[in-house]
């Protein structure tokens, strides 16, 4: 407050020519005790009631000029001075009034002690009001007591926190109601010392209280307590503590994670990143990227921007800093609102994963293979367990072969080259229980002049160059066993007659011998030609055919039992793995189609050869499809009955030409070696020889 606020502007100004009477009259009119003598607004001095009294007592002249009553050393004040300064000045000078001047030193008014007192009283009231307002609006609760601990004042917050009404508090002692507060207030009154931040419990609330002594002129008149409810803070602090702990746990979990993990907010700014992620992007410290856009930090992820926010992505392959990584992302939700996204990048040891997966796949394959083999073994007799198949035609055939094996009849096995005739014959022998050996002879592979002695043996000196003491033939060797006459359709007619005799009489003589040899040999014959056609062409004896064909087993070509192909592939690859100690898994489903669509003129043998080649050339865990080389020819023997005769003949001619060229090419590639050339084409040696004969391919030596 300034002096100008308490100035009396309604004051008496007089000229120094004024008389005592005039001035006294003004005092009476204005009920004032002082008049300012001014000249052009400037103060000359003052005339007070007492100075006039004194003049009148001495001179008793009302008409005298007041000049003699003027007090010239007047205490003045500037209107901008504070009222405190004004008060101090009046006290110091021991005067009741002071003249107030403006900044131009013009007289503006008078300030009196009584005005000052009124001003201070109203100022005090203002302060009290402001204090009360302040107290009522404080968040803290305030309560004061006198020295007897009776409540003298409080604010509204105190009523709330202490759960009391005004009448329950005003003037009431608090010793009973709030003993904790009372004890501390008592201590403060006694010691006159402040007690700060004391933790108290009132009801369910936790409070922090400060106790302050109240003094008046150095005398303790009571004490005050300031209370702050920290129940909510404590709860928040607990929450914060828990959140902090959780965050620590999360940080630790992220650090131990094997994969790169980065979290972004809805603005795509990074909120967290673990070490693995930092090493992926080539940064050592996360502080440099926190709060930065992921698009700046890892632009490789920008391609996935459209998906990176709200979508869940599992296992997308990306390249980051030149390294392959698998990206998985999950949006983070809070109260059903997305608050960010967590992105996981698996880049470490992807090869290990790949190997692990292929290993698993391989194990699965093996399991399937063994399951199927096991089922096959369970369903069929052991002797045929090595014949891999699941087609119904082959399953029936194996059943039939088992029955045939237990009989004593001769058996004729028909089927195209490479279908597994020898395999079946061998199985029949094993299942037959015959104690002798399984002896095989290929009638097409042995020159005609040697075949007889091979089958029947020869006696000492039978021909020039014959072994001394003679040599037993296959018939004798297969005594009490089985003689497998492969390619019987190629047996010369002379031998066919001799064979017929043995089959009827069970005895024979060696070539050049006279001794009759009795044998108990079971015959299993096989041919890849059509016996009826051979008989019709006159190259095969009908009577022999009936002798042999007691039981006929026909093996269907591989193209008619596609279901067996995958099983056979697995079987052969496993076989190769065992031989080479490699771990090739097999052929992927997609490339298997190529094998299923093929006609397989060389049947299972060709399949095995094709796979063997591809196996050796493949460098990965899977058979590389580019190494699966399938000849583009068809089996010339395969019928084409739905075509018109002319077209069929043309086609047959073309096929024969192609086949002849293939034979020549194979011989060239094999350096003239017929066995190798036959293998290259996936044919048996005997079929290969037959075809050479058929197409009159000249001496093999010319291909060397
Ligand atoms: N079902 C099968 N399971 C396993 N291997 C088979 C099967 N069929 C054939 N093979 C294999 O295919 C190859 C040819 O079989 P096999 O020699 O028995 O046929 P083939 O019909 O006698 O042939 P050819 O008439 O040319 O003499 C052999 O290596 C044999 O082990």
XYZ file of C-alpha atoms and ligand atoms in Angstrom:
735
model
C 0.000 0.000 0.000
C 1.246 3.470 -0.904
C 0.863 6.793 0.823
C -1.427 8.046 -1.935
C -3.960 5.383 -0.913
C -4.410 6.962 2.565
C -4.051 10.632 1.620
C -6.800 13.111 2.526
C -7.235 15.112 -0.611
C -9.940 17.222 1.012
C -7.537 19.473 2.880
C -7.300 23.235 3.572
C -4.974 25.359 1.487
C -4.433 29.005 2.381
C -2.437 31.883 1.059
C 0.159 33.445 3.313
C -1.874 36.741 3.232
C -4.767 35.044 5.025
C -5.795 36.310 8.511
C -6.036 34.277 11.677
C -9.784 34.640 11.566
C -10.035 33.231 8.005
C -7.931 30.245 8.886
C -9.854 29.558 12.114
C -13.075 29.799 10.136
C -11.713 27.190 7.616
C -10.735 24.876 10.466
C -14.242 25.096 11.779
C -15.833 24.708 8.341
C -13.770 21.713 7.368
C -13.369 20.246 10.827
C -9.654 20.037 10.318
C -6.659 20.878 12.460
C -4.155 21.770 9.815
C -3.927 23.995 6.729
C -1.260 24.063 4.061
C 0.135 27.424 3.069
C 0.810 27.227 -0.668
C 1.994 29.503 -3.354
C 1.325 28.255 -6.860
C 0.823 24.703 -5.529
C 4.210 24.753 -3.813
C 4.306 24.338 -0.074
C 5.360 27.375 1.956
C 4.554 25.825 5.325
C 1.646 24.749 7.501
C -0.588 26.364 10.061
C -1.936 24.148 12.794
C -4.825 24.653 15.176
C -2.354 24.735 18.118
C -0.125 27.392 16.530
C -3.220 29.600 16.092
C -4.278 28.974 19.722
C -0.827 29.960 20.854
C -0.928 33.212 18.722
C -4.344 34.183 20.009
C -3.332 33.607 23.612
C -0.324 35.855 23.171
C -1.842 38.505 20.898
C -5.611 38.112 20.883
C -5.789 39.534 17.388
C -7.993 37.658 15.012
C -7.256 40.043 12.178
C -3.570 39.544 12.256
C -1.855 37.924 9.261
C -1.112 34.290 9.745
C 2.388 34.745 8.568
C 3.547 34.623 12.188
C 1.862 31.283 12.770
C 3.365 29.452 9.773
C 5.576 26.455 10.537
C 8.082 26.302 7.723
C 10.133 23.157 8.453
C 7.325 20.797 7.431
C 7.657 17.036 7.277
C 6.618 16.005 3.742
C 6.129 12.696 1.989
C 5.940 11.720 -1.640
C 2.634 10.115 -2.602
C 4.439 7.059 -4.045
C 6.122 6.224 -0.701
C 4.869 3.111 1.093
C 2.560 3.510 4.057
C 5.155 1.756 6.202
C 7.601 4.502 5.418
C 4.889 7.081 6.212
C 4.132 5.376 9.514
C 7.815 5.220 10.476
C 8.248 8.863 9.552
C 5.314 10.068 11.668
C 6.489 7.971 14.615
C 10.049 9.138 14.244
C 9.116 12.833 13.929
C 6.410 12.419 16.571
C 3.875 14.273 14.475
C 0.207 13.663 13.721
C 0.230 14.819 10.072
C 2.527 14.976 7.105
C 2.044 16.913 3.862
C 1.985 14.707 0.770
C 3.595 15.934 -2.439
C 3.514 14.570 -5.941
C 6.620 13.997 -8.024
C 6.569 17.734 -9.050
C 6.568 18.572 -5.403
C 3.102 20.069 -5.688
C 0.976 19.658 -2.583
C -1.591 16.919 -3.145
C -2.896 16.232 0.309
C -2.302 15.389 3.935
C -1.746 12.090 5.685
C -2.648 11.720 9.310
C -1.909 9.088 11.980
C -5.588 8.190 12.210
C -5.781 7.584 8.406
C -2.705 5.425 8.657
C -4.236 3.342 11.462
C -7.455 2.897 9.492
C -5.428 1.890 6.475
C -3.447 -0.677 8.452
C -6.575 -2.118 9.982
C -8.200 -2.570 6.613
C -4.936 -3.948 5.210
C -4.821 -6.436 8.072
C -8.381 -7.481 7.339
C -7.443 -7.929 3.703
C -4.546 -10.092 4.725
C -6.700 -12.172 7.021
C -9.209 -12.658 4.215
C -6.504 -13.574 1.747
C -4.937 -15.954 4.209
C -8.240 -17.651 4.817
C -8.880 -17.963 1.079
C -5.385 -19.304 0.640
C -5.814 -21.795 3.443
C -9.128 -22.970 2.085
C -7.658 -23.481 -1.312
C -4.553 -25.244 -0.133
C -4.261 -28.914 -1.009
C -2.662 -29.406 2.340
C -4.842 -29.388 5.413
C -4.077 -26.828 8.089
C -5.270 -26.838 11.688
C -4.148 -24.665 14.567
C -4.634 -25.016 18.305
C -4.018 -22.867 21.324
C -1.687 -23.901 24.095
C -4.460 -26.047 25.611
C -4.749 -27.918 22.355
C -8.164 -26.484 21.533
C -8.780 -25.895 17.859
C -8.545 -22.233 16.923
C -8.624 -22.392 13.135
C -8.580 -24.855 10.220
C -9.197 -24.911 6.527
C -11.830 -26.820 4.541
C -9.326 -29.446 3.472
C -8.723 -30.237 7.176
C -12.438 -30.909 7.634
C -12.315 -33.378 4.755
C -9.154 -35.167 5.749
C -10.122 -35.439 9.398
C -13.728 -36.320 8.547
C -15.123 -33.646 10.915
C -17.697 -30.889 10.665
C -16.976 -27.283 11.637
C -18.814 -27.629 14.962
C -16.927 -30.814 15.803
C -13.671 -28.943 15.446
C -14.132 -25.297 16.345
C -12.901 -24.695 19.879
C -12.757 -28.439 20.601
C -9.773 -30.187 22.222
C -8.077 -32.698 19.952
C -6.371 -34.831 22.564
C -9.057 -37.523 22.397
C -10.009 -37.318 18.756
C -6.546 -37.133 17.204
C -4.083 -38.249 19.872
C -1.157 -38.593 17.405
C -1.580 -35.024 16.158
C -2.159 -33.749 19.685
C 1.055 -35.389 20.977
C 3.132 -33.735 18.281
C 1.469 -30.327 18.735
C 2.116 -30.550 22.463
C 5.788 -31.311 21.778
C 6.063 -28.332 19.433
C 4.474 -25.996 21.984
C 6.875 -27.271 24.634
C 10.089 -27.211 22.573
C 9.154 -24.322 20.256
C 10.815 -26.373 17.511
C 9.257 -27.323 14.162
C 8.644 -31.022 13.534
C 8.778 -31.781 9.842
C 7.418 -34.586 7.629
C 6.051 -36.941 10.250
C 4.230 -39.949 8.807
C 0.833 -40.553 10.415
C -2.105 -42.821 9.760
C -5.622 -41.548 10.178
C -8.275 -44.075 9.262
C -7.288 -45.625 5.933
C -5.242 -42.612 4.933
C -1.542 -42.079 5.194
C -0.559 -38.515 6.004
C 2.631 -36.539 6.117
C 2.442 -33.894 8.838
C 4.537 -30.872 9.764
C 4.029 -29.204 13.155
C 4.873 -25.510 13.621
C 4.796 -23.437 16.837
C 2.730 -20.219 16.679
C 4.207 -17.158 18.393
C 2.927 -13.727 19.214
C 5.524 -11.242 20.371
C 7.884 -14.082 21.287
C 5.238 -15.842 23.307
C 3.978 -19.277 22.185
C 0.264 -18.938 21.637
C -0.352 -22.324 20.155
C 0.735 -24.575 17.273
C -0.281 -25.482 13.806
C -0.218 -28.722 11.875
C 0.004 -28.968 8.078
C -1.200 -32.329 6.814
C -0.735 -33.845 3.362
C -2.624 -36.942 2.281
C -0.153 -39.234 0.501
C -2.401 -42.301 0.195
C -2.673 -41.794 -3.602
C 1.028 -41.071 -3.904
C 1.868 -44.226 -2.029
C -0.365 -46.183 -4.378
C 1.229 -44.510 -7.400
C 4.680 -45.099 -5.932
C 3.829 -48.767 -5.488
C 2.609 -48.875 -9.053
C 5.723 -47.102 -10.218
C 7.881 -49.530 -8.309
C 6.074 -52.477 -9.852
C 6.282 -50.874 -13.299
C 9.977 -50.261 -12.788
C 10.493 -53.870 -11.759
C 8.511 -55.066 -14.781
C 10.460 -52.824 -17.068
C 13.691 -54.182 -15.642
C 12.463 -57.691 -16.178
C 11.461 -56.839 -19.736
C 14.850 -55.284 -20.419
C 16.598 -58.354 -19.062
C 14.331 -60.654 -21.038
C 15.049 -58.697 -24.200
C 18.765 -58.872 -23.587
C 18.832 -62.601 -23.104
C 16.674 -63.092 -26.179
C 18.626 -64.840 -28.859
C 16.929 -62.816 -31.571
C 16.923 -59.135 -32.441
C 13.991 -57.357 -30.819
C 12.881 -53.770 -31.403
C 9.753 -52.007 -30.146
C 8.203 -49.017 -31.852
C 5.372 -46.680 -30.902
C 2.458 -45.655 -33.095
C 4.607 -42.944 -34.694
C 7.079 -45.675 -35.669
C 9.701 -44.313 -33.255
C 11.899 -46.807 -31.452
C 11.045 -47.260 -27.785
C 13.239 -50.250 -27.025
C 15.904 -52.274 -28.786
C 18.002 -55.150 -27.534
C 21.693 -55.761 -28.140
C 21.057 -58.336 -30.820
C 19.033 -55.824 -32.829
C 21.776 -53.219 -32.359
C 24.396 -55.636 -33.618
C 22.158 -56.484 -36.583
C 22.076 -52.848 -37.646
C 25.696 -52.247 -36.637
C 25.152 -49.859 -33.701
C 26.721 -50.249 -30.283
C 24.498 -48.091 -28.098
C 20.731 -47.937 -27.997
C 20.629 -44.337 -26.715
C 21.443 -43.024 -30.181
C 18.384 -44.660 -31.729
C 15.769 -44.436 -28.987
C 13.046 -42.040 -30.096
C 14.288 -42.183 -33.681
C 12.099 -43.450 -36.512
C 12.633 -47.106 -37.362
C 12.548 -46.081 -41.011
C 15.740 -44.104 -40.541
C 17.438 -46.671 -38.355
C 16.547 -49.773 -40.364
C 15.340 -48.624 -43.806
C 15.199 -52.257 -44.891
C 12.086 -52.601 -42.780
C 10.493 -49.684 -44.626
C 9.412 -52.033 -47.401
C 7.196 -53.619 -44.842
C 5.795 -50.292 -43.685
C 2.327 -51.045 -44.876
C 2.213 -54.077 -42.711
C 4.531 -53.119 -39.941
C 2.038 -51.358 -37.804
C -1.169 -53.117 -37.081
C -0.673 -56.511 -38.675
C 0.680 -59.609 -37.102
C 3.381 -61.083 -39.327
C 4.885 -64.474 -38.755
C 8.061 -65.548 -40.477
C 8.594 -63.173 -43.371
C 12.034 -63.430 -44.929
C 13.809 -60.075 -45.234
C 17.352 -58.847 -45.780
C 18.737 -56.427 -43.225
C 22.248 -55.035 -43.576
C 22.894 -57.735 -46.140
C 21.932 -60.483 -43.721
C 18.910 -62.693 -44.160
C 16.480 -62.559 -41.276
C 13.058 -63.867 -40.465
C 10.723 -61.083 -39.384
C 7.927 -61.620 -36.916
C 5.883 -58.723 -35.623
C 3.113 -58.396 -33.119
C 1.067 -55.277 -32.409
C 0.984 -54.240 -28.728
C -2.432 -53.366 -27.354
C -3.486 -51.580 -24.188
C -7.164 -51.239 -23.356
C -7.973 -52.410 -26.878
C -5.943 -49.558 -28.361
C -2.760 -50.270 -30.235
C 0.150 -48.583 -28.492
C 2.991 -49.913 -30.562
C 4.509 -52.886 -32.276
C 7.145 -55.404 -31.334
C 9.352 -56.692 -34.128
C 11.499 -59.777 -33.804
C 14.251 -60.605 -36.262
C 15.779 -64.076 -36.308
C 19.031 -63.914 -38.151
C 21.476 -65.916 -36.105
C 22.282 -69.349 -37.398
C 19.522 -69.511 -39.927
C 21.587 -72.289 -41.490
C 21.387 -74.232 -38.266
C 17.624 -73.864 -38.336
C 17.543 -74.899 -41.954
C 19.638 -77.976 -41.227
C 17.527 -78.765 -38.223
C 14.378 -78.519 -40.274
C 15.772 -80.640 -43.059
C 16.953 -83.128 -40.503
C 13.458 -83.245 -39.044
C 12.020 -83.617 -42.489
C 14.420 -86.436 -43.180
C 13.474 -88.141 -39.932
C 9.845 -87.789 -40.891
C 10.581 -89.305 -44.253
C 12.458 -92.154 -42.626
C 9.673 -92.696 -40.169
C 7.154 -92.894 -42.985
C 9.439 -95.221 -44.847
C 9.912 -97.532 -41.883
C 6.241 -97.382 -41.036
C 5.349 -98.415 -44.519
C 8.030 -101.062 -44.647
C 6.882 -102.328 -41.295
C 3.291 -102.456 -42.465
C 4.425 -104.193 -45.610
C 6.384 -106.705 -43.562
C 3.420 -107.245 -41.347
C 1.164 -107.799 -44.267
C 3.415 -110.036 -46.279
C 5.848 -112.745 -45.726
C 9.441 -111.751 -44.978
C 10.841 -112.989 -48.291
C 9.075 -110.180 -50.117
C 9.775 -107.448 -47.624
C 12.634 -106.150 -49.781
C 10.248 -105.670 -52.691
C 9.155 -102.114 -52.116
C 5.589 -101.420 -53.104
C 2.233 -100.267 -51.920
C 0.206 -100.510 -55.113
C -2.593 -103.023 -54.894
C -1.354 -104.818 -58.037
C 2.040 -105.457 -56.449
C 0.538 -106.360 -53.096
C -1.660 -108.955 -54.760
C 1.303 -110.204 -56.716
C 3.327 -110.686 -53.549
C 0.457 -112.612 -51.982
C 0.249 -114.805 -55.032
C 4.041 -115.301 -55.076
C 3.934 -116.441 -51.472
C 1.357 -119.093 -52.281
C 3.338 -120.097 -55.375
C 6.507 -120.373 -53.295
C 4.954 -122.962 -51.016
C 3.898 -125.115 -53.979
C 6.228 -127.354 -55.919
C 5.091 -126.077 -59.322
C 7.228 -124.341 -61.903
C 6.607 -120.668 -62.200
C 6.720 -118.230 -65.103
C 7.261 -114.588 -64.264
C 6.415 -112.113 -66.985
C 6.917 -108.376 -67.038
C 8.882 -105.689 -68.786
C 12.575 -105.333 -68.249
C 13.482 -103.866 -64.882
C 10.147 -104.515 -63.203
C 11.703 -106.793 -60.580
C 11.248 -110.302 -61.940
C 14.496 -111.546 -60.458
C 13.612 -109.972 -57.143
C 10.338 -111.885 -57.071
C 12.065 -115.115 -58.114
C 14.594 -114.701 -55.324
C 11.756 -114.025 -52.869
C 9.918 -117.145 -54.008
C 13.013 -119.229 -53.438
C 13.476 -117.823 -49.955
C 9.836 -118.459 -49.150
C 9.847 -121.948 -50.620
C 11.823 -123.526 -47.820
C 14.016 -125.339 -50.354
C 17.410 -126.060 -48.877
C 19.473 -125.762 -52.057
C 20.764 -122.589 -53.663
C 19.086 -119.993 -55.813
C 20.952 -120.157 -59.082
C 20.395 -117.686 -61.870
C 21.197 -117.910 -65.529
C 20.409 -115.327 -68.193
C 19.614 -117.148 -71.393
C 20.016 -113.991 -73.494
C 23.350 -112.911 -72.106
C 25.280 -116.118 -72.795
C 26.314 -116.960 -76.347
C 24.226 -119.792 -77.748
C 27.146 -122.245 -78.037
C 28.022 -121.865 -74.342
C 24.538 -121.831 -72.935
C 23.976 -125.584 -73.013
C 27.103 -126.392 -71.025
C 26.299 -123.537 -68.637
C 22.895 -125.043 -67.906
C 23.696 -128.759 -68.000
C 27.405 -128.745 -67.303
C 29.959 -130.770 -69.232
C 31.953 -133.941 -68.672
C 35.672 -134.437 -68.738
C 37.050 -133.833 -72.280
C 33.694 -132.808 -73.641
C 35.325 -130.223 -75.894
C 38.648 -128.604 -76.453
C 39.452 -126.225 -73.643
C 36.981 -127.953 -71.323
C 37.988 -128.052 -67.655
C 39.553 -131.260 -66.480
C 37.088 -133.441 -64.603
C 34.194 -131.561 -66.204
C 31.993 -128.853 -64.694
C 28.572 -129.053 -63.139
C 25.860 -127.031 -64.837
C 23.410 -124.662 -63.170
C 20.851 -127.479 -62.911
C 23.113 -129.490 -60.715
C 24.165 -126.445 -58.718
C 20.534 -125.688 -58.023
C 19.816 -129.217 -56.776
C 17.212 -128.999 -54.011
C 17.135 -125.299 -54.726
C 15.794 -123.064 -57.459
C 17.056 -122.429 -60.965
C 16.031 -119.029 -62.280
C 16.015 -119.061 -66.050
C 15.930 -115.396 -66.959
C 14.999 -114.325 -70.500
C 13.797 -117.828 -71.290
C 12.256 -116.491 -74.491
C 15.775 -116.172 -75.839
C 16.664 -119.829 -75.221
C 17.594 -121.608 -78.462
C 15.035 -124.193 -79.677
C 17.492 -127.132 -79.264
C 17.972 -126.305 -75.626
C 14.277 -125.827 -75.130
C 13.754 -129.504 -76.079
C 16.417 -130.630 -73.621
C 14.929 -128.472 -70.926
C 11.496 -129.944 -71.539
C 12.917 -133.431 -71.026
C 14.469 -132.548 -67.719
C 11.313 -130.937 -66.527
C 9.435 -134.100 -67.338
C 11.931 -136.718 -66.210
C 13.981 -134.815 -63.629
C 17.164 -136.280 -65.068
C 19.750 -135.378 -67.702
C 23.283 -135.892 -68.906
C 26.085 -133.351 -68.909
C 27.302 -132.189 -72.326
C 29.593 -134.872 -73.678
C 28.686 -137.134 -70.758
C 26.873 -140.392 -70.492
C 26.044 -140.506 -66.844
C 22.416 -139.653 -66.040
C 22.114 -137.163 -63.291
C 18.965 -136.953 -61.185
C 18.116 -133.529 -59.784
C 15.466 -132.007 -57.660
C 15.526 -128.484 -59.050
C 12.699 -126.057 -59.053
C 12.432 -123.921 -62.173
C 11.380 -120.337 -62.154
C 11.501 -118.869 -65.648
C 11.112 -115.241 -66.582
C 10.650 -113.283 -69.754
C 10.010 -109.700 -70.693
C 8.530 -110.803 -74.008
C 5.023 -111.922 -74.731
C 5.156 -115.802 -74.630
C 2.074 -116.097 -76.858
C 3.764 -113.945 -79.494
C 6.955 -116.046 -79.268
C 4.959 -119.251 -79.692
C 3.103 -117.743 -82.620
C 6.406 -116.669 -84.189
C 7.682 -120.224 -83.658
C 10.606 -119.223 -81.493
C 9.257 -120.815 -78.352
C 7.954 -124.333 -77.829
C 4.362 -124.403 -76.822
C 4.775 -127.656 -74.823
C 7.652 -126.110 -72.873
C 5.552 -123.043 -72.263
C 2.798 -125.144 -70.671
C 5.374 -127.004 -68.584
C 6.788 -123.783 -67.217
C 3.640 -121.769 -67.035
C 2.024 -123.773 -64.245
C 1.806 -120.626 -62.205
C 2.209 -117.308 -63.989
C 3.034 -114.113 -62.146
C 2.820 -110.925 -64.143
C 4.587 -107.850 -62.830
C 2.924 -104.646 -64.045
C 5.182 -101.927 -65.514
C 6.101 -99.080 -63.170
C 3.988 -96.621 -65.181
C 0.933 -98.604 -64.114
C 1.715 -98.323 -60.423
C 2.615 -94.710 -59.790
C 1.810 -95.109 -56.091
C 5.031 -97.100 -55.744
C 7.247 -94.365 -57.168
C 7.688 -92.214 -54.068
C 8.228 -95.265 -51.892
C 10.838 -96.579 -54.301
C 12.565 -93.173 -54.414
C 12.830 -93.108 -50.622
C 14.056 -96.687 -50.624
C 16.808 -96.055 -53.159
C 17.957 -92.782 -51.586
C 18.203 -94.514 -48.253
C 20.197 -97.265 -49.879
C 22.574 -94.699 -51.424
C 22.852 -92.863 -48.103
C 23.924 -96.074 -46.398
C 26.556 -96.667 -49.050
C 27.940 -93.125 -49.105
C 27.318 -92.032 -45.536
C 25.528 -88.942 -46.780
C 22.255 -87.538 -45.481
C 20.224 -86.756 -48.549
C 16.559 -86.324 -47.639
C 14.907 -87.191 -50.914
C 12.937 -85.584 -53.665
C 10.659 -82.680 -52.870
C 6.973 -83.242 -53.562
C 7.005 -80.671 -56.328
C 9.726 -82.471 -58.268
C 8.256 -85.850 -57.655
C 5.504 -84.886 -60.089
C 8.072 -84.995 -62.861
C 8.807 -88.628 -61.977
C 5.136 -89.533 -61.724
C 4.444 -88.142 -65.200
C 7.219 -90.126 -66.823
C 6.602 -93.461 -68.570
C 9.621 -95.354 -67.233
C 10.387 -97.644 -70.168
C 13.215 -99.153 -68.083
C 10.886 -99.490 -65.065
C 12.298 -99.751 -61.533
C 15.836 -100.328 -62.778
C 15.701 -97.096 -64.761
C 14.243 -95.237 -61.788
C 17.095 -96.503 -59.624
C 19.688 -95.453 -62.204
C 18.150 -92.018 -62.758
C 18.101 -91.442 -59.001
C 21.624 -92.761 -58.530
C 22.955 -90.270 -61.071
C 20.976 -87.363 -59.599
C 22.056 -88.402 -56.093
C 25.732 -88.205 -56.944
C 25.434 -84.888 -58.729
C 23.218 -83.196 -56.145
C 25.073 -81.083 -53.624
C 22.227 -80.114 -51.309
C 20.152 -82.110 -48.862
C 17.526 -82.610 -51.495
C 17.837 -84.302 -54.846
C 18.484 -81.480 -57.242
C 15.780 -81.614 -59.946
C 18.185 -80.430 -62.642
C 20.141 -83.648 -62.214
C 17.107 -85.811 -62.802
C 17.678 -86.657 -66.438
C 14.817 -88.486 -68.099
C 15.287 -89.784 -71.634
C 12.631 -88.351 -73.895
C 11.814 -91.675 -75.524
C 8.934 -94.014 -75.037
C 9.193 -97.703 -74.669
C 8.943 -98.940 -78.239
C 7.124 -101.963 -76.932
C 4.481 -99.845 -75.301
C 1.325 -100.215 -77.325
C -0.354 -97.332 -78.951
C -3.536 -99.038 -79.960
C -5.750 -95.990 -80.063
C -3.873 -94.568 -83.104
C -4.837 -95.478 -86.725
C -2.643 -98.359 -88.127
C -0.610 -96.188 -90.514
C 0.150 -93.580 -87.959
C 1.001 -96.284 -85.509
C 3.472 -97.891 -87.915
C 5.086 -94.526 -88.640
C 5.357 -93.805 -85.012
C 6.758 -97.243 -84.296
C 9.369 -96.778 -86.972
C 10.381 -93.439 -85.557
C 10.559 -94.853 -82.082
C 12.680 -97.741 -83.270
C 15.043 -95.341 -84.977
C 15.251 -93.270 -81.820
C 15.886 -96.356 -79.765
C 18.625 -97.538 -82.114
C 20.263 -94.110 -81.925
C 20.029 -94.242 -78.160
C 21.788 -97.612 -78.120
C 24.578 -96.270 -80.333
C 24.909 -93.105 -78.259
C 24.987 -95.092 -75.025
C 27.693 -97.373 -76.419
C 29.735 -94.358 -77.449
C 29.337 -92.772 -74.034
C 30.306 -96.051 -72.345
C 33.412 -96.399 -74.549
C 32.036 -99.585 -76.108
C 31.353 -101.265 -72.758
C 27.974 -102.968 -73.170
C 27.316 -103.472 -69.485
C 27.941 -99.784 -68.818
C 25.871 -98.749 -71.846
C 22.967 -100.927 -70.650
C 23.217 -99.313 -67.218
C 23.195 -95.838 -68.728
C 19.910 -96.675 -70.390
C 18.521 -98.355 -67.313
C 18.256 -101.689 -69.139
C 19.321 -105.136 -68.120
C 22.317 -106.513 -69.960
C 20.198 -109.147 -71.659
C 17.621 -106.645 -72.938
C 20.423 -104.461 -74.164
C 22.002 -107.424 -76.030
C 18.625 -108.277 -77.527
C 18.119 -104.789 -78.780
C 21.615 -104.650 -80.258
C 20.761 -107.851 -82.067
C 17.386 -106.507 -83.117
C 18.720 -103.276 -84.593
C 21.849 -104.964 -85.940
C 24.151 -102.535 -84.165
C 27.680 -103.429 -85.251
C 30.545 -104.604 -83.067
C 30.862 -102.644 -79.862
C 34.607 -102.177 -80.393
C 33.928 -99.532 -82.998
C 32.553 -97.292 -80.238
C 35.651 -97.504 -78.116
N 9.746 -103.409 -56.028
C 11.027 -103.221 -55.965
N 11.610 -102.869 -54.827
C 12.918 -102.629 -54.738
N 13.745 -102.736 -55.769
C 13.245 -103.133 -56.951
C 11.853 -103.378 -57.095
N 11.648 -103.722 -58.368
C 12.832 -103.706 -58.974
N 13.797 -103.362 -58.142
C 15.211 -103.166 -58.451
O 15.291 -102.855 -59.857
C 16.344 -103.507 -60.439
C 15.790 -104.410 -61.512
O 15.114 -105.494 -60.928
P 15.150 -106.955 -61.531
O 16.542 -107.298 -62.040
O 14.571 -107.883 -60.565
O 14.209 -106.722 -62.751
P 13.911 -107.719 -63.944
O 12.482 -107.567 -64.225
O 14.401 -109.071 -63.568
O 14.778 -107.074 -65.109
P 15.241 -107.764 -66.492
O 14.013 -108.284 -67.132
O 15.816 -106.623 -67.231
O 16.178 -108.817 -66.060
C 17.056 -104.261 -59.348
O 18.145 -103.478 -58.870
C 16.015 -104.443 -58.270
O 16.607 -104.524 -57.008
